[in-house]
N, C-alpha and C. Protein backbone atom coordinates (compact mmCIF):
# COMPACT_ATOMS: atom_id res chain seq x y z
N UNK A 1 0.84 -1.18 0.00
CA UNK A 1 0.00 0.00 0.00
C UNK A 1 0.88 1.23 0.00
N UNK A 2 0.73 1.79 -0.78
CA UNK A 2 1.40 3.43 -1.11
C UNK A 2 0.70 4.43 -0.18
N UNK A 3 1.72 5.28 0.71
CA UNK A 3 1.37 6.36 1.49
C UNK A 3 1.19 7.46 1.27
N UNK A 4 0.11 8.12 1.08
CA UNK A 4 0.00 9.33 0.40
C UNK A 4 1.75 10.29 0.68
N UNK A 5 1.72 10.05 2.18
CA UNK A 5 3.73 10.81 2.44
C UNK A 5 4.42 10.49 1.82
N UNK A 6 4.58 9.15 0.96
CA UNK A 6 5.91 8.49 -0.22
C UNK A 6 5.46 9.53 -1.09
N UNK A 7 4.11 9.88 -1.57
CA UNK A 7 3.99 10.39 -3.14
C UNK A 7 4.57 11.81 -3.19
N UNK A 8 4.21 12.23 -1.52
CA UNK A 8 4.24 14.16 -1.41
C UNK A 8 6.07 13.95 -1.15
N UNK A 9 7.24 15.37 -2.06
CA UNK A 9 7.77 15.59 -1.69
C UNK A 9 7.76 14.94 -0.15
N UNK A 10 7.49 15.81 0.86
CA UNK A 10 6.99 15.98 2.32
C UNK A 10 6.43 16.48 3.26
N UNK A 11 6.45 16.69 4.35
CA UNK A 11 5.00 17.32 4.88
C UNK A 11 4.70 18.31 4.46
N UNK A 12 5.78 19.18 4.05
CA UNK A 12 5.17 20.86 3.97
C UNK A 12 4.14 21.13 2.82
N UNK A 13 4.55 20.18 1.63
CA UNK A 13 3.57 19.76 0.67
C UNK A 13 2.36 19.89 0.77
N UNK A 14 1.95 18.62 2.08
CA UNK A 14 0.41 17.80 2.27
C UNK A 14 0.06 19.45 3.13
N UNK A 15 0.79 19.77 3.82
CA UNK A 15 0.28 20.68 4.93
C UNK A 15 -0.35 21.88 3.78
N UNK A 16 0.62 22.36 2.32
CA UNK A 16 -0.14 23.54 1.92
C UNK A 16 -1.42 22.65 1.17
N UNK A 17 -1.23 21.54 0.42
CA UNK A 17 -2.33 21.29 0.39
C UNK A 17 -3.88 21.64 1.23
N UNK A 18 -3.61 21.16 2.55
CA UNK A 18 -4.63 21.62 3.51
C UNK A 18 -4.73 23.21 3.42
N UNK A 19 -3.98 23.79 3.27
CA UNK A 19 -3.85 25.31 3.64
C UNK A 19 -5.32 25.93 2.35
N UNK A 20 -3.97 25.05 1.04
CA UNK A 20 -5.11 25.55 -0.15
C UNK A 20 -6.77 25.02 -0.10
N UNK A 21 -7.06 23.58 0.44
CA UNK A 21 -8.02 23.46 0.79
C UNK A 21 -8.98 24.53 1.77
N UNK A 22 -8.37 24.54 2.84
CA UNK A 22 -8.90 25.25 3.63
C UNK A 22 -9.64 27.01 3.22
N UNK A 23 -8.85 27.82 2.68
CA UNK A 23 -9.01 28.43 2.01
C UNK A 23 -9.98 28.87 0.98
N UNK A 24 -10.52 27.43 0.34
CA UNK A 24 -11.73 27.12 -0.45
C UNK A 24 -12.81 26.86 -0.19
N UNK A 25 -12.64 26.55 1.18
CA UNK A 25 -14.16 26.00 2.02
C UNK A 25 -13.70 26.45 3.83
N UNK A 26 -13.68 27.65 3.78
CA UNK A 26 -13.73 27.95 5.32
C UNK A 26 -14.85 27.36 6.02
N UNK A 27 -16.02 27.07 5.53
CA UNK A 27 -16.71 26.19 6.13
C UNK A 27 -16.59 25.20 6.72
N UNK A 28 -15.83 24.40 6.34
CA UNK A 28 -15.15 22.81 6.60
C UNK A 28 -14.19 22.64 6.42
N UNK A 29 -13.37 23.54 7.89
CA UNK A 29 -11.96 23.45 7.81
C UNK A 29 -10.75 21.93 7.86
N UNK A 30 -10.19 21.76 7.36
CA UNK A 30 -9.24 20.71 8.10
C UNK A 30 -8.19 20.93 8.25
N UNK A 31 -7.84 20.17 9.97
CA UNK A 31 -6.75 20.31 10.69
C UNK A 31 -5.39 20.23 10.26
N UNK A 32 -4.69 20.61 10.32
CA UNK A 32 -3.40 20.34 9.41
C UNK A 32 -2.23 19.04 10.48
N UNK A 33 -2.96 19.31 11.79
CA UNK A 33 -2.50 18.15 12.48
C UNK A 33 -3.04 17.36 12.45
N UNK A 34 -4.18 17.26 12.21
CA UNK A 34 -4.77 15.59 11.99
C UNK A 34 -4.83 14.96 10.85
N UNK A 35 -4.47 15.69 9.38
CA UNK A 35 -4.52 15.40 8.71
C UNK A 35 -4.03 13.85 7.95
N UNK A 36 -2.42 13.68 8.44
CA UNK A 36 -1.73 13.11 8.20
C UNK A 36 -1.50 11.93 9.71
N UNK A 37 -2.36 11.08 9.83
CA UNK A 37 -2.10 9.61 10.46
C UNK A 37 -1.13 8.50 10.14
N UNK A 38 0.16 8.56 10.54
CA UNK A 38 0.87 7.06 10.29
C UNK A 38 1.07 7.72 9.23
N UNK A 39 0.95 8.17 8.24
CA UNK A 39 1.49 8.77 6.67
C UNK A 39 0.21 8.48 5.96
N UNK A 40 -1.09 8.75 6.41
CA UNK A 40 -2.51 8.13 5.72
C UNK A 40 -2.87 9.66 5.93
N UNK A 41 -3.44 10.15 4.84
CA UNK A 41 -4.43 11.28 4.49
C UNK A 41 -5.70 10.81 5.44
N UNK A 42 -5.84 11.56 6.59
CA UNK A 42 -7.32 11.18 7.07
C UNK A 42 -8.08 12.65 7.10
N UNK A 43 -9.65 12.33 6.79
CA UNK A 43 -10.42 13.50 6.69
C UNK A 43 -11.84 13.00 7.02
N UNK A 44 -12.70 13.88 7.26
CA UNK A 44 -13.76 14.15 7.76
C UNK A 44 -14.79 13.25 6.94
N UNK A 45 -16.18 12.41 6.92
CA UNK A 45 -17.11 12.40 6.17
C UNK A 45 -17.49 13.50 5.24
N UNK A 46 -17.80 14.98 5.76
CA UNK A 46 -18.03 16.14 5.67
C UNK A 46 -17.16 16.47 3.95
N UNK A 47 -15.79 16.33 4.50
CA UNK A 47 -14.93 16.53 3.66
C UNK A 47 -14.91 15.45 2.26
N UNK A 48 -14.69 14.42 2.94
CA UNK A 48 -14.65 13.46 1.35
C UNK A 48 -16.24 13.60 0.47
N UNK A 49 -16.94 14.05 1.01
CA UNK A 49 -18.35 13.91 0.78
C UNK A 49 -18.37 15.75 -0.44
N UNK A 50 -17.77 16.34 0.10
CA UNK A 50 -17.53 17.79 -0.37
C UNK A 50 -17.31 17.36 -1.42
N UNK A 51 -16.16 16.33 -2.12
CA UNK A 51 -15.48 16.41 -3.56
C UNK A 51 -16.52 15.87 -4.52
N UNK A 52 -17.51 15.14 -4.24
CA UNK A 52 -18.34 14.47 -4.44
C UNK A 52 -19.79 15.97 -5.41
N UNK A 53 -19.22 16.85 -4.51
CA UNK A 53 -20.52 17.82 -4.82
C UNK A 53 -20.90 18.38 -6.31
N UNK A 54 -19.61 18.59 -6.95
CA UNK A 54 -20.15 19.60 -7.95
C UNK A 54 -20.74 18.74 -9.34
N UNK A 55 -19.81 17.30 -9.09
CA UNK A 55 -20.52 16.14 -9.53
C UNK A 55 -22.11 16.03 -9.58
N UNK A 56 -22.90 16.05 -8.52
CA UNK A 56 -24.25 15.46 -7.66
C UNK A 56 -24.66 16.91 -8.20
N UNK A 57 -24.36 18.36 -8.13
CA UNK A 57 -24.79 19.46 -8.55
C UNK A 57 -25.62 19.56 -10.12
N UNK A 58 -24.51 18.80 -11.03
CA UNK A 58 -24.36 19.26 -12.12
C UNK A 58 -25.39 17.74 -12.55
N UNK A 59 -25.58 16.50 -12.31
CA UNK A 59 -26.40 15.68 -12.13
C UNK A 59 -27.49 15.90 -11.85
N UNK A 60 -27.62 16.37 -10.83
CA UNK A 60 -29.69 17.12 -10.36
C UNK A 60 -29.47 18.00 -11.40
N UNK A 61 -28.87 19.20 -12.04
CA UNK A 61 -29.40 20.19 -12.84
C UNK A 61 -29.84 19.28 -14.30
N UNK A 62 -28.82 18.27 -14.65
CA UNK A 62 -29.44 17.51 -16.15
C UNK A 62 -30.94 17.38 -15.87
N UNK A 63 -30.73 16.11 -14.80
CA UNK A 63 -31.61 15.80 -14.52
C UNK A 63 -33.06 16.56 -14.77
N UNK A 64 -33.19 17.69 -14.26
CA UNK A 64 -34.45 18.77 -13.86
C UNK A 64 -34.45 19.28 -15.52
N UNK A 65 -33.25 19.56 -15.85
CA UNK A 65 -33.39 19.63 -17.48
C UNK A 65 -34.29 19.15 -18.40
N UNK A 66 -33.84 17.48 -18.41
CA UNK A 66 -34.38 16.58 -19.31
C UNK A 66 -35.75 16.66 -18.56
N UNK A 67 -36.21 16.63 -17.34
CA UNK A 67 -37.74 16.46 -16.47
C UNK A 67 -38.98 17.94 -17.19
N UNK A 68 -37.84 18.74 -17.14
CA UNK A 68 -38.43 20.06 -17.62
C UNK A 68 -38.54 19.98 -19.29
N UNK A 69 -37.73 19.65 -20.55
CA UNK A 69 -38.20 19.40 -21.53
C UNK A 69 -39.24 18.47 -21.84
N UNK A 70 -38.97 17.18 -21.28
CA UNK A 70 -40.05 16.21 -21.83
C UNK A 70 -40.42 16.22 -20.49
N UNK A 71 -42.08 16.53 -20.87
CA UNK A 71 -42.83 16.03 -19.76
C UNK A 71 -43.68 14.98 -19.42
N UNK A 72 -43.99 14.29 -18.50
CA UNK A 72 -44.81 13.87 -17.94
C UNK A 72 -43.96 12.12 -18.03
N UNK A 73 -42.89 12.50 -17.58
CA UNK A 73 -41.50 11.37 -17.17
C UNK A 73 -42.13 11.46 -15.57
N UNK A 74 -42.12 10.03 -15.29
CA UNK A 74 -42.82 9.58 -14.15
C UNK A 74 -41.82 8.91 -13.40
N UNK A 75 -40.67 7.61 -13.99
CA UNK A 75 -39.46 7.13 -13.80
C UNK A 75 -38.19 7.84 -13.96
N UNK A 76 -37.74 7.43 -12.43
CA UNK A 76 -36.32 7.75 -13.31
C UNK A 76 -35.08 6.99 -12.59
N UNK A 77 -34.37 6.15 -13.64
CA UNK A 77 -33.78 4.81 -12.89
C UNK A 77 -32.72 4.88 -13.21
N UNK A 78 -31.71 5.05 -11.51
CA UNK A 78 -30.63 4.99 -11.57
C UNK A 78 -29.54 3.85 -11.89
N UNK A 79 -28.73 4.35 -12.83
CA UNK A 79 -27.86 2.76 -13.42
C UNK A 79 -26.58 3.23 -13.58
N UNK A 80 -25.36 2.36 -13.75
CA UNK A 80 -24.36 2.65 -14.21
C UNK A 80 -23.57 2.95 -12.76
N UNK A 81 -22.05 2.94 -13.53
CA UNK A 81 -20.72 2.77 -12.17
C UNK A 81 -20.99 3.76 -11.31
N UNK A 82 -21.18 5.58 -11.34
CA UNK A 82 -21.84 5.94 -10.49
C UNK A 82 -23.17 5.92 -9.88
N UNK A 83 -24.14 5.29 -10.69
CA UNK A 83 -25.39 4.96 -10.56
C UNK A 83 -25.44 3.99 -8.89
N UNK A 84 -24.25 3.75 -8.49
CA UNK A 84 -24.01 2.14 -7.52
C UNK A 84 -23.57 3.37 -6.15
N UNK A 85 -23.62 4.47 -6.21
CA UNK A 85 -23.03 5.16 -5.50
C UNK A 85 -23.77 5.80 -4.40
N UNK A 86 -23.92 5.52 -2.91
CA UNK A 86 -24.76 5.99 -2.11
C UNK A 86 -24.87 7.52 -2.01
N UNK A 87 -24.09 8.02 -2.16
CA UNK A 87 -23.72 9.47 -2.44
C UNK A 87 -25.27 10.25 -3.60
N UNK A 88 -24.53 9.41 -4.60
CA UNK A 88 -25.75 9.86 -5.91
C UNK A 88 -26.80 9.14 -5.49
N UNK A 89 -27.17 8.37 -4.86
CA UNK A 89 -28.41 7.79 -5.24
C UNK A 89 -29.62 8.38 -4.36
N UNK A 90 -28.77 8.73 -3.08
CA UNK A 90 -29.44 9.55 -1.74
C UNK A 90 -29.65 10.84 -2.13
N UNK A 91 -28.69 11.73 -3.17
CA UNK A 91 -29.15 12.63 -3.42
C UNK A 91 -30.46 13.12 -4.74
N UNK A 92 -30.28 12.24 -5.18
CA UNK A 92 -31.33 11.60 -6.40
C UNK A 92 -32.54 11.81 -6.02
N UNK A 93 -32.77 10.89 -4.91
CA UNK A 93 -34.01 10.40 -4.20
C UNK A 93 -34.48 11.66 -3.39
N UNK A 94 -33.47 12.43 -2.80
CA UNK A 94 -33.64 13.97 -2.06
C UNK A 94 -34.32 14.66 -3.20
N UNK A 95 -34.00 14.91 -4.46
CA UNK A 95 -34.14 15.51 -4.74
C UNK A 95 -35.95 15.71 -6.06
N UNK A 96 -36.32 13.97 -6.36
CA UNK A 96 -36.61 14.19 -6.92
C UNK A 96 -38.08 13.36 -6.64
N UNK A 97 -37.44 12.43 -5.68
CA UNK A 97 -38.80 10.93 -5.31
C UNK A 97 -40.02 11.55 -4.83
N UNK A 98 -40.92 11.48 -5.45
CA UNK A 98 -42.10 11.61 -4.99
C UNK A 98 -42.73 13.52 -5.79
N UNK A 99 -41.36 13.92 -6.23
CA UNK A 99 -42.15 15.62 -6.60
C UNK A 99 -42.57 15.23 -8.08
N UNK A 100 -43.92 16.44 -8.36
CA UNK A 100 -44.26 16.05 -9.74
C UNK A 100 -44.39 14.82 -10.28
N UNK A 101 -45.14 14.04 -9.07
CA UNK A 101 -45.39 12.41 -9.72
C UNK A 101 -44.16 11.62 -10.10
N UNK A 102 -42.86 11.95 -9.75
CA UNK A 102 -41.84 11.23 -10.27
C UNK A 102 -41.45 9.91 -9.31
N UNK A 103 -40.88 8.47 -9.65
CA UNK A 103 -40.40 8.02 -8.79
C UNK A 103 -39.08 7.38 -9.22
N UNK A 104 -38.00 7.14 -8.11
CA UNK A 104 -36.94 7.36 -8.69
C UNK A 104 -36.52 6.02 -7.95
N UNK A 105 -35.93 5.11 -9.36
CA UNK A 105 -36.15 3.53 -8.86
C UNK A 105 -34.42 2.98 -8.96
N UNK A 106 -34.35 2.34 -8.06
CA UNK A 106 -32.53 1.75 -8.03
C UNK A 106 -32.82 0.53 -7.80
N UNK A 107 -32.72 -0.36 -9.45
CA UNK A 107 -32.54 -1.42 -9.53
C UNK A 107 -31.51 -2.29 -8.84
């Protein structure tokens, strides 16, 4: 198993990393001391869940797209390698199960 610390130069690296992170989301800061466990990148739910977003963003907007051109789409069934993803599928279902008669099915 490869340590994220073998790949970085060394700490000062991972540390601006955090810095530049931090910076981007003062909301959900991370520690620059906890970051680095044993030489393992550790982070928050909060955080790994963040990178995940603009993905799940840009997904609900198709989505409401294609719902808003053709109407009277009643299904809508999640498939495929991210399709398997609790991330997308919870936000899917947030966003769309049950409004405007839609139901949103994960085979």
């Amino acid at each position: 198993t490869m340590r994220l610390i073998d790949v970085l130069e060394n700490k000062k690296q991972l540390f601006g990393l955090v810095e530049e992170y931090n910076a981007k989301h003062p909301e959900k800061p991370v520690l620059a001391s906890q970051a680095v466990r044993n030489g393992f990148l550790c982070m928050s739910k909060e955080l790994m869940l963040s990178f995940f977003e603009p993905f799940l963003a840009a997904t609900v907007r198709e989505t409401q797209r294609v719902l808003t051109a053709i109407p009277n789409i009643t299904n809508i069934m999640v498939v495929g390698g991210f399709g398997s993803s609790r991330v997308l599928t919870s936000r899917i279902q947030t966003e769309f199960q049950g409004k405007n008669n839609v139901r949103v099915i994960l085979p």
